[in-house]
Amino acid sequence: ADGKRVLVIRYDPFSDGSVRPDVFIWDYEHDDVQRVTRYAAIVSADPTPDGNAAIGVQCLWGSCGLVRIDLQTGDVATIVAGASNVTYYRPRVSPDGRFIAVAVQRDGRWRTELISIDGSNRRTVGPDDGVERYDAAFLPDGSGLVVTSEAGGIPNIEVIDLATGATQSLTRVTGAATAPEPASDGSVYFLRTHAKGLDLARVSANSNAGAVVRLDAVQVPAA
C-alpha cells in the first residue's frame, strides 16, 4: 500500500537443481529484495491493505489452495484447501481487506468467487451463463470486479457489478485481453495478445465495448 515495495514470486533452486516458487518483497527504491517464505510453493500473492499479510495460492503435491502468508514471519496458513478437481488461481484482496476475489476451477470450468478473508461466506459472482471468468481484481471503490471473460469464445476484459451481478465488456478484441488490474485514476491495465506476443495496454473502467466478437463454429478461426 505504500507504493514503494512490490510482492514478487521468485523460483529458488534446491540442491538437486529443481526449483520451487516463493514470495519476496522487492524494495525498488533501494534495490533490495527480502525473502518472505522458504520453499512454500507460493505461485501468486496479493497483499492485504495493512501490509501485514498476503493472500496467495500454494501449489503442493498436485493441489492448489488458498493461503494466508504472514509477511513478517513467512508463516503460511491454509484458508481454503484445493483438491484434485478444485484449483484456485490469482487471488486479489478487496480495498477494505474484508474479501478475496479468486478464480476457481471446478471439474474443468473456471469461475470467479468472492470469499470472506477468513474463508467463510463463499459465493460465485457474475451470471451463471456457462462463460468462464477468471483473473479477477477489485475496482478501487470495491463496488465491482474486472475479470477476463471468455464470452463469445475470445478472452476479453469485463466488469462485474457486485451488487447486481450485471456485466459490461471493456474490450472487444479478436486476439485476447487478459490479466486486468485497475488503477486509482480509473484506468484498467491489461495484457493484449497478438501475433508478435503480449503488449501492455489500458482502457477506461467506464468503457462500454458493446457486444463481444463471437467465434462462429462454422468459420473458426475466422472472426
XYZ file of N, CA and C in Angstrom:
669
model
N 0.809 -1.221 0.000
C 0.000 0.000 0.000
C 0.840 1.268 0.000
N 2.103 1.199 0.428
C 2.954 2.392 0.435
C 3.462 2.762 -0.957
N 3.238 1.880 -1.938
C 3.663 2.163 -3.299
C 5.152 2.099 -3.521
N 5.909 1.684 -2.516
C 7.360 1.653 -2.620
C 7.934 0.242 -2.671
N 7.095 -0.743 -2.385
C 7.554 -2.128 -2.379
C 6.560 -2.993 -3.154
N 7.064 -4.067 -3.735
C 6.249 -4.936 -4.582
C 6.434 -6.383 -4.144
N 5.316 -7.094 -4.016
C 5.419 -8.533 -3.804
C 5.761 -9.194 -5.127
N 6.758 -10.064 -5.126
C 7.136 -10.793 -6.336
C 7.270 -12.279 -6.012
N 7.115 -13.090 -7.038
C 7.340 -14.533 -6.917
C 8.660 -14.854 -7.608
N 9.542 -15.558 -6.881
C 10.819 -15.956 -7.457
C 11.003 -17.454 -7.256
N 11.489 -18.123 -8.300
C 11.732 -19.564 -8.225
C 13.139 -19.798 -7.700
N 13.229 -20.438 -6.536
C 14.512 -20.685 -5.890
C 14.904 -22.155 -6.047
N 16.168 -22.432 -6.324
C 16.579 -23.821 -6.581
C 16.868 -24.613 -5.313
N 16.559 -25.911 -5.384
C 17.043 -26.864 -4.392
C 18.448 -27.301 -4.797
N 19.102 -28.048 -3.929
C 20.460 -28.512 -4.224
C 20.502 -29.466 -5.414
N 19.357 -30.141 -5.696
C 19.327 -31.080 -6.815
C 19.001 -30.408 -8.147
N 18.830 -29.079 -8.121
C 18.557 -28.353 -9.355
C 17.091 -28.071 -9.609
N 16.183 -28.731 -8.891
C 14.760 -28.434 -9.029
C 14.459 -27.089 -8.367
N 13.324 -26.477 -8.714
C 13.006 -25.150 -8.192
C 11.608 -25.140 -7.586
N 11.390 -24.175 -6.697
C 10.079 -24.002 -6.076
C 9.842 -22.504 -5.875
N 8.624 -22.002 -6.171
C 8.362 -20.569 -6.072
C 8.120 -20.106 -4.636
N 8.620 -18.910 -4.325
C 8.430 -18.304 -3.017
C 8.121 -16.828 -3.159
N 7.629 -16.239 -2.057
C 7.293 -14.821 -2.017
C 8.500 -14.016 -1.541
N 8.764 -12.925 -2.254
C 9.809 -11.976 -1.878
C 9.218 -10.570 -1.917
N 9.817 -9.659 -1.166
C 9.432 -8.248 -1.225
C 10.558 -7.473 -1.894
N 10.214 -6.796 -2.980
C 11.190 -6.020 -3.742
C 11.021 -4.539 -3.398
N 12.014 -3.968 -2.758
C 12.076 -2.531 -2.489
C 12.847 -1.904 -3.651
N 12.119 -1.438 -4.658
C 12.792 -0.998 -5.881
C 13.499 0.342 -5.709
N 13.104 1.121 -4.695
C 13.793 2.400 -4.475
C 15.200 2.197 -3.936
N 15.389 1.123 -3.159
C 16.704 0.859 -2.564
C 17.385 -0.369 -3.161
N 16.787 -0.917 -4.256
C 17.371 -2.063 -4.944
C 17.627 -3.217 -3.969
N 16.599 -3.551 -3.190
C 16.733 -4.580 -2.162
C 15.613 -5.602 -2.307
N 15.949 -6.878 -2.124
C 14.958 -7.950 -2.166
C 15.022 -8.726 -0.856
N 13.861 -8.864 -0.196
C 13.768 -9.561 1.088
C 12.930 -10.822 0.927
N 13.456 -11.949 1.386
C 12.727 -13.205 1.289
C 11.651 -13.277 2.369
N 10.459 -13.764 2.002
C 9.366 -13.913 2.957
C 9.129 -15.378 3.295
N 8.884 -16.217 2.283
C 8.638 -17.645 2.516
C 9.853 -18.458 2.066
N 9.915 -19.688 2.522
C 11.041 -20.556 2.170
C 10.513 -21.909 1.683
N 10.658 -22.133 0.381
C 10.225 -23.379 -0.261
C 8.760 -23.698 0.065
N 7.908 -22.646 -0.004
C 6.491 -22.801 0.339
C 5.605 -23.049 -0.870
N 6.177 -22.985 -2.080
C 5.428 -23.253 -3.313
C 4.270 -22.274 -3.496
N 4.529 -20.981 -3.282
C 3.520 -19.944 -3.485
C 3.643 -19.426 -4.914
N 2.604 -19.609 -5.708
C 2.683 -19.243 -7.126
C 2.128 -17.853 -7.407
N 1.348 -17.288 -6.482
C 0.863 -15.920 -6.630
C 0.460 -15.404 -5.262
N 0.481 -14.064 -5.086
C 0.143 -13.484 -3.788
C -0.266 -12.032 -3.959
N -1.182 -11.580 -3.110
C -1.658 -10.200 -3.129
C -1.690 -9.686 -1.697
N -1.110 -8.506 -1.427
C -1.034 -8.025 -0.045
C -2.366 -7.513 0.486
N -2.574 -7.642 1.789
C -3.718 -7.027 2.444
C -3.446 -5.529 2.588
N -4.492 -4.700 2.728
C -4.289 -3.248 2.783
C -3.370 -2.787 3.908
N -3.337 -3.526 5.040
C -2.478 -3.099 6.145
C -1.017 -3.475 5.949
N -0.720 -4.269 4.917
C 0.658 -4.633 4.614
C 1.249 -5.699 5.511
N 0.450 -6.282 6.404
C 0.970 -7.282 7.335
C 0.919 -8.698 6.776
N 0.070 -8.930 5.805
C -0.124 -10.287 5.290
C -0.372 -10.236 3.791
N -0.426 -11.397 3.192
C -0.794 -11.526 1.786
C -1.662 -12.766 1.644
N -2.562 -12.728 0.686
C -3.365 -13.898 0.343
C -2.771 -14.485 -0.927
N -2.451 -15.770 -0.892
C -1.774 -16.386 -2.024
C -2.335 -17.740 -2.389
N -1.778 -18.297 -3.436
C -2.100 -19.667 -3.855
C -0.860 -20.518 -3.669
N -1.031 -21.616 -2.953
C 0.051 -22.571 -2.704
C -0.241 -23.856 -3.463
N 0.687 -24.251 -4.322
C 0.518 -25.463 -5.130
C 1.520 -26.512 -4.667
N 1.011 -27.541 -3.987
C 1.828 -28.640 -3.489
C 1.169 -29.969 -3.805
N 1.961 -30.924 -4.269
C 1.508 -32.296 -4.490
C 0.263 -32.350 -5.388
N 0.268 -31.516 -6.432
C -0.810 -31.568 -7.413
C -2.080 -30.861 -7.012
N -2.043 -30.062 -5.937
C -3.228 -29.368 -5.458
C -2.897 -27.918 -5.172
N -3.766 -26.987 -5.594
C -3.533 -25.548 -5.405
C -4.630 -24.966 -4.523
N -4.256 -24.539 -3.300
C -5.215 -23.998 -2.354
C -4.930 -22.551 -2.022
N -5.881 -21.925 -1.328
C -5.796 -20.527 -0.944
C -5.186 -20.428 0.452
N -4.171 -19.564 0.622
C -3.455 -19.470 1.898
C -3.261 -18.016 2.317
N -3.012 -17.850 3.625
C -2.637 -16.538 4.173
C -1.162 -16.586 4.531
N -0.418 -15.562 4.120
C 1.022 -15.510 4.345
C 1.329 -14.336 5.274
N 1.971 -14.604 6.392
C 2.414 -13.541 7.294
C 3.679 -12.930 6.700
N 3.628 -11.653 6.324
C 4.763 -11.035 5.639
C 5.917 -10.710 6.579
N 5.686 -10.809 7.882
C 6.765 -10.593 8.841
C 7.520 -11.886 9.150
N 6.770 -12.965 9.347
C 7.389 -14.232 9.753
C 7.532 -15.237 8.625
N 6.749 -15.084 7.556
C 6.761 -16.055 6.474
C 5.874 -17.254 6.721
N 5.143 -17.271 7.843
C 4.261 -18.391 8.144
C 3.125 -18.452 7.129
N 2.733 -19.670 6.756
C 1.678 -19.892 5.768
C 0.562 -20.701 6.409
N -0.685 -20.214 6.317
C -1.846 -20.902 6.888
C -2.894 -21.093 5.804
N -3.478 -22.278 5.743
C -4.491 -22.589 4.730
C -5.804 -21.878 5.036
N -6.374 -21.227 4.025
C -7.708 -20.633 4.127
C -8.737 -21.583 3.542
N -8.518 -22.006 2.309
C -9.373 -22.988 1.647
C -8.468 -23.956 0.903
N -8.570 -25.232 1.210
C -7.711 -26.234 0.582
C -8.157 -26.518 -0.854
N -7.191 -26.797 -1.708
C -7.500 -27.253 -3.053
C -7.755 -28.745 -3.052
N -8.076 -29.284 -4.210
C -8.342 -30.724 -4.345
C -7.978 -31.141 -5.762
N -8.105 -32.433 -6.023
C -7.742 -32.925 -7.354
C -8.610 -32.322 -8.446
N -9.853 -31.947 -8.094
C -10.756 -31.368 -9.090
C -11.116 -29.918 -8.785
N -10.405 -29.289 -7.825
C -10.661 -27.892 -7.462
C -9.329 -27.159 -7.374
N -9.161 -26.117 -8.185
C -7.915 -25.357 -8.230
C -8.202 -23.870 -8.063
N -7.395 -23.200 -7.236
C -7.521 -21.758 -7.022
C -6.406 -21.038 -7.770
N -6.721 -19.793 -8.204
C -5.763 -19.063 -9.050
C -5.920 -17.558 -8.855
N -4.805 -16.855 -8.703
C -4.687 -15.395 -8.753
C -5.660 -14.663 -7.826
N -5.490 -14.771 -6.518
C -6.373 -14.050 -5.587
C -6.065 -12.560 -5.535
N -7.102 -11.777 -5.230
C -6.956 -10.345 -5.010
C -7.777 -9.959 -3.781
N -7.196 -9.097 -2.929
C -7.836 -8.669 -1.688
C -8.603 -7.377 -1.938
N -9.799 -7.268 -1.362
C -10.622 -6.073 -1.544
C -9.969 -4.858 -0.878
N -10.302 -3.638 -1.325
C -9.699 -2.432 -0.753
C -9.907 -2.286 0.751
N -11.023 -2.827 1.285
C -11.261 -2.746 2.723
C -10.689 -3.935 3.489
N -10.079 -4.877 2.778
C -9.443 -6.016 3.424
C -10.389 -7.088 3.914
N -11.660 -7.032 3.550
C -12.653 -7.981 4.087
C -12.881 -9.189 3.194
N -12.580 -9.065 1.911
C -12.929 -10.131 0.980
C -11.758 -10.480 0.061
N -11.865 -11.669 -0.513
C -10.914 -12.157 -1.506
C -11.690 -12.485 -2.769
N -11.228 -12.011 -3.900
C -11.754 -12.447 -5.193
C -10.731 -13.408 -5.780
N -11.193 -14.555 -6.229
C -10.262 -15.572 -6.714
C -10.923 -16.414 -7.790
N -10.132 -16.849 -8.755
C -10.625 -17.766 -9.775
C -10.576 -19.189 -9.231
N -11.651 -19.931 -9.479
C -11.735 -21.317 -9.006
C -12.132 -22.201 -10.182
N -11.340 -23.231 -10.407
C -11.687 -24.211 -11.438
C -12.254 -25.454 -10.762
N -13.503 -25.772 -11.083
C -14.142 -26.976 -10.556
C -14.541 -27.860 -11.731
N -14.006 -29.046 -11.733
C -14.342 -30.018 -12.786
C -14.149 -29.423 -14.181
N -13.067 -28.657 -14.337
C -12.686 -28.181 -15.659
C -13.242 -26.836 -16.063
N -14.036 -26.176 -15.202
C -14.620 -24.878 -15.565
C -14.143 -23.805 -14.597
N -13.695 -22.665 -15.158
C -13.231 -21.544 -14.336
C -14.375 -20.580 -14.057
N -14.539 -20.236 -12.759
C -15.480 -19.194 -12.352
C -14.803 -18.326 -11.297
N -15.392 -17.169 -11.021
C -14.838 -16.257 -10.023
C -15.675 -16.308 -8.761
N -15.000 -16.441 -7.615
C -15.696 -16.489 -6.332
C -15.264 -15.329 -5.447
N -16.189 -14.908 -4.593
C -15.929 -13.916 -3.559
C -15.968 -14.649 -2.218
N -14.901 -14.514 -1.441
C -14.748 -15.248 -0.192
C -14.357 -14.269 0.908
N -14.959 -14.412 2.094
C -14.529 -13.601 3.235
C -13.076 -13.900 3.545
N -12.391 -12.928 4.127
C -10.956 -13.041 4.339
C -10.586 -14.255 5.194
N -11.541 -14.755 6.006
C -11.269 -15.927 6.843
C -11.666 -17.235 6.173
N -12.144 -17.161 4.926
C -12.512 -18.364 4.188
C -13.985 -18.714 4.249
N -14.792 -17.923 4.935
C -16.222 -18.203 5.049
C -17.009 -17.427 3.991
N -18.331 -17.656 3.980
C -19.257 -16.884 3.133
C -18.815 -16.821 1.677
N -18.644 -17.965 1.076
C -18.215 -18.029 -0.315
C -19.409 -17.943 -1.252
N -19.235 -17.178 -2.348
C -20.282 -17.139 -3.369
C -19.669 -16.872 -4.731
N -20.298 -17.409 -5.753
C -19.865 -17.176 -7.127
C -20.423 -15.847 -7.607
N -19.624 -15.073 -8.309
C -20.078 -13.775 -8.820
C -20.183 -13.829 -10.334
N -21.073 -12.999 -10.859
C -21.313 -12.989 -12.296
C -22.457 -13.907 -12.670
N -22.974 -13.762 -13.871
C -24.114 -14.577 -14.307
C -23.735 -16.046 -14.491
N -24.695 -16.914 -14.253
C -24.486 -18.353 -14.465
C -24.875 -18.686 -15.900
N -24.017 -18.261 -16.843
C -24.319 -18.385 -18.266
C -23.387 -19.343 -18.990
N -22.602 -20.102 -18.218
C -21.691 -21.062 -18.822
C -20.375 -20.472 -19.272
N -20.184 -19.161 -19.107
C -18.963 -18.483 -19.540
C -17.881 -18.627 -18.474
N -16.646 -18.880 -18.888
C -15.525 -18.945 -17.952
C -15.040 -17.529 -17.655
N -14.895 -17.223 -16.347
C -14.428 -15.912 -15.895
C -13.341 -16.107 -14.850
N -12.232 -15.365 -14.989
C -11.086 -15.531 -14.096
C -10.272 -14.233 -14.113
N -9.086 -14.209 -13.506
C -8.231 -13.007 -13.450
C -8.933 -11.845 -12.744
N -9.681 -12.110 -11.694
C -10.459 -11.058 -11.041
C -9.568 -10.076 -10.289
N -9.978 -8.798 -10.276
C -9.329 -7.760 -9.473
C -10.378 -6.724 -9.112
N -10.294 -6.171 -7.898
C -11.285 -5.219 -7.414
C -11.097 -3.835 -8.023
N -12.219 -3.184 -8.340
C -12.171 -1.764 -8.651
C -11.763 -1.002 -7.389
N -11.168 0.181 -7.521
C -10.664 0.893 -6.345
C -11.697 1.153 -5.257
N -12.977 1.336 -5.630
C -14.007 1.578 -4.616
C -14.647 0.292 -4.097
N -14.209 -0.869 -4.609
C -14.717 -2.145 -4.133
C -16.098 -2.512 -4.637
N -16.678 -1.710 -5.528
C -18.049 -1.950 -5.988
C -18.160 -3.047 -7.036
N -17.056 -3.382 -7.657
C -17.100 -4.366 -8.727
C -15.756 -5.018 -8.953
N -15.754 -5.972 -9.877
C -14.541 -6.685 -10.246
C -14.307 -6.521 -11.733
N -13.042 -6.408 -12.117
C -12.686 -6.587 -13.523
C -12.185 -8.021 -13.661
N -12.600 -8.683 -14.716
C -12.242 -10.087 -14.923
C -11.908 -10.311 -16.390
N -11.269 -11.441 -16.653
C -11.161 -11.937 -18.016
C -12.364 -12.829 -18.262
N -13.115 -12.517 -19.302
C -14.323 -13.266 -19.638
C -14.174 -13.887 -21.024
N -14.575 -15.135 -21.151
C -14.486 -15.815 -22.446
C -15.843 -15.883 -23.147
N -16.699 -14.919 -22.862
C -17.963 -14.827 -23.597
C -17.666 -14.638 -25.071
N -18.295 -15.436 -25.901
C -18.033 -15.355 -27.330
C -16.881 -16.222 -27.783
N -16.116 -16.771 -26.833
C -15.021 -17.656 -27.185
C -13.661 -16.987 -27.240
N -13.600 -15.652 -27.018
C -12.347 -14.908 -27.034
C -12.185 -14.210 -25.691
N -11.036 -14.327 -25.017
C -10.837 -13.633 -23.748
C -10.880 -12.117 -23.915
N -11.768 -11.468 -23.178
C -11.892 -10.016 -23.153
C -12.039 -9.548 -21.716
N -11.821 -8.248 -21.485
C -11.940 -7.684 -20.153
C -13.381 -7.250 -19.909
N -13.881 -7.594 -18.739
C -15.281 -7.360 -18.397
C -15.366 -6.860 -16.956
N -16.359 -6.022 -16.675
C -16.631 -5.570 -15.313
C -17.869 -6.284 -14.800
N -17.808 -6.761 -13.555
C -18.965 -7.352 -12.882
C -19.356 -6.449 -11.729
N -20.590 -5.980 -11.710
C -21.116 -5.197 -10.602
C -21.468 -6.163 -9.474
N -20.838 -5.986 -8.301
C -21.047 -6.944 -7.206
C -22.442 -6.841 -6.593
N -23.090 -5.702 -6.712
C -24.424 -5.546 -6.137
C -25.494 -6.207 -6.997
N -25.347 -6.110 -8.314
C -26.394 -6.608 -9.210
C -26.000 -7.855 -9.985
N -24.690 -8.103 -10.122
C -24.219 -9.215 -10.937
C -24.168 -8.900 -12.414
N -24.527 -7.666 -12.778
C -24.525 -7.273 -14.191
C -23.096 -7.166 -14.711
N -22.927 -7.423 -16.008
C -21.601 -7.370 -16.625
C -21.567 -6.339 -17.749
N -20.369 -5.818 -18.014
C -20.147 -4.883 -19.107
C -18.759 -5.112 -19.687
N -18.681 -5.278 -20.979
C -17.399 -5.530 -21.639
C -16.628 -4.226 -21.811
N -15.339 -4.265 -21.455
C -14.466 -3.098 -21.637
C -13.658 -3.188 -22.918
N -13.417 -4.402 -23.404
C -12.629 -4.575 -24.627
C -13.395 -5.436 -25.616
N -12.982 -5.353 -26.881
C -13.613 -6.125 -27.951
C -12.518 -6.492 -28.942
N -11.739 -7.499 -28.585
C -10.581 -7.881 -29.395
C -10.818 -9.244 -30.029
N -9.989 -9.572 -31.022
C -10.067 -10.895 -31.639
C -8.845 -11.748 -31.311
N -7.880 -11.169 -30.552
C -6.742 -11.955 -30.069
C -7.052 -12.449 -28.678
N -6.646 -11.683 -27.656
C -7.018 -11.959 -26.269
C -6.638 -10.758 -25.424
N -7.471 -10.445 -24.436
C -7.189 -9.424 -23.442
C -7.312 -10.100 -22.083
N -6.225 -10.087 -21.288
C -6.191 -10.854 -20.050
C -5.493 -10.060 -18.935
N -5.527 -10.624 -17.719
C -4.789 -10.122 -16.550
C -5.081 -8.663 -16.235
N -6.352 -8.264 -16.078
C -6.666 -6.863 -15.804
C -6.275 -6.439 -14.388
N -5.815 -5.199 -14.254
C -5.510 -4.600 -12.947
C -5.976 -3.145 -12.969
N -6.974 -2.776 -12.147
C -7.456 -1.396 -12.103
C -6.451 -0.466 -11.428
N -6.473 0.800 -11.829
C -5.642 1.821 -11.208
C -6.544 2.884 -10.594
N -5.994 3.685 -9.692
C -6.788 4.677 -8.972
C -7.295 5.805 -9.875
N -6.692 5.961 -11.065
C -7.119 7.036 -11.964
C -8.281 6.638 -12.869
N -8.845 5.443 -12.656
C -9.969 4.992 -13.473
C -9.571 4.150 -14.661
N -8.274 3.896 -14.823
C -7.805 3.036 -15.912
C -7.797 1.578 -15.472
N -7.857 0.686 -16.435
C -7.639 -0.738 -16.202
C -6.513 -1.176 -17.134
N -5.413 -1.607 -16.559
C -4.288 -2.110 -17.339
C -4.493 -3.595 -17.597
N -4.057 -4.061 -18.763
C -4.217 -5.470 -19.099
C -3.184 -5.874 -20.140
N -3.082 -7.175 -20.363
C -2.189 -7.706 -21.390
C -2.993 -8.022 -22.639
N -2.502 -7.559 -23.775
C -3.182 -7.786 -25.044
C -2.325 -8.714 -25.902
N -2.900 -9.799 -26.329
C -2.192 -10.811 -27.116
C -2.392 -10.561 -28.607
N -1.310 -10.656 -29.361
C -1.398 -10.570 -30.818
C -0.318 -11.456 -31.408
N -0.147 -11.402 -32.710
C 0.730 -12.350 -33.401
C 2.183 -12.272 -32.953
N 2.615 -11.102 -32.440
C 4.014 -10.934 -32.042
C 4.239 -11.064 -30.545
N 3.197 -11.376 -29.798
C 3.370 -11.577 -28.362
C 2.374 -10.797 -27.530
N 2.838 -10.261 -26.366
C 1.980 -9.558 -25.422
C 2.347 -8.077 -25.355
N 1.346 -7.209 -25.393
C 1.523 -5.782 -25.172
C 0.837 -5.402 -23.867
N 1.362 -4.383 -23.180
C 0.682 -3.786 -22.043
C -0.236 -2.699 -22.573
N -1.509 -2.773 -22.225
C -2.492 -1.824 -22.732
C -3.353 -1.329 -21.573
N -4.162 -0.312 -21.851
C -5.089 0.148 -20.825
C -6.378 0.632 -21.475
N -7.433 0.621 -20.647
C -8.748 1.050 -21.091
C -9.432 1.682 -19.888
N -10.382 2.560 -20.120
C -11.120 3.162 -19.019
C -12.062 2.144 -18.396
N -12.175 2.176 -17.065
C -13.092 1.269 -16.371
C -14.546 1.591 -16.693
N -14.802 2.759 -17.277
C -16.164 3.145 -17.654
C -16.466 2.890 -19.129
N -15.538 2.272 -19.835
C -15.763 1.993 -21.252
C -16.892 0.993 -21.444
N -17.510 1.069 -22.599
C -18.527 0.084 -22.973
C -18.229 -0.353 -24.390
N -17.660 -1.553 -24.521
C -17.249 -2.041 -25.835
C -18.403 -2.643 -26.615
N -19.574 -2.726 -25.989
C -20.701 -3.335 -26.671
C -20.570 -4.853 -26.705
N -21.257 -5.467 -27.650
C -21.224 -6.925 -27.759
C -19.832 -7.399 -28.155
N -19.366 -8.479 -27.522
C -18.049 -9.009 -27.851
C -18.088 -9.710 -29.204
N -16.915 -9.825 -29.824
C -16.798 -10.590 -31.064
C -17.023 -12.062 -30.743
N -17.868 -12.705 -31.499
C -18.158 -14.116 -31.248
C -17.587 -14.980 -32.364
N -16.978 -16.079 -31.959
C -16.448 -17.018 -32.934
C -17.572 -17.912 -33.442
N -17.756 -17.916 -34.738
C -18.761 -18.769 -35.371
C -18.158 -20.158 -35.528
N -18.835 -21.169 -35.017
C -18.311 -22.535 -35.088
C -18.045 -22.980 -36.517
N -18.780 -22.425 -37.463
C -18.616 -22.801 -38.865
C -17.363 -22.142 -39.457
N -17.057 -20.925 -38.993
C -15.987 -20.160 -39.609
C -14.696 -20.112 -38.809
N -14.651 -20.715 -37.646
C -13.429 -20.703 -36.828
C -12.242 -21.199 -37.668
N -11.063 -20.517 -37.606
C -10.710 -19.440 -36.664
C -11.022 -18.035 -37.151
N -11.741 -17.897 -38.259
C -12.082 -16.541 -38.708
C -13.111 -15.922 -37.765
N -13.003 -14.618 -37.540
C -13.961 -13.903 -36.678
C -14.386 -12.622 -37.386
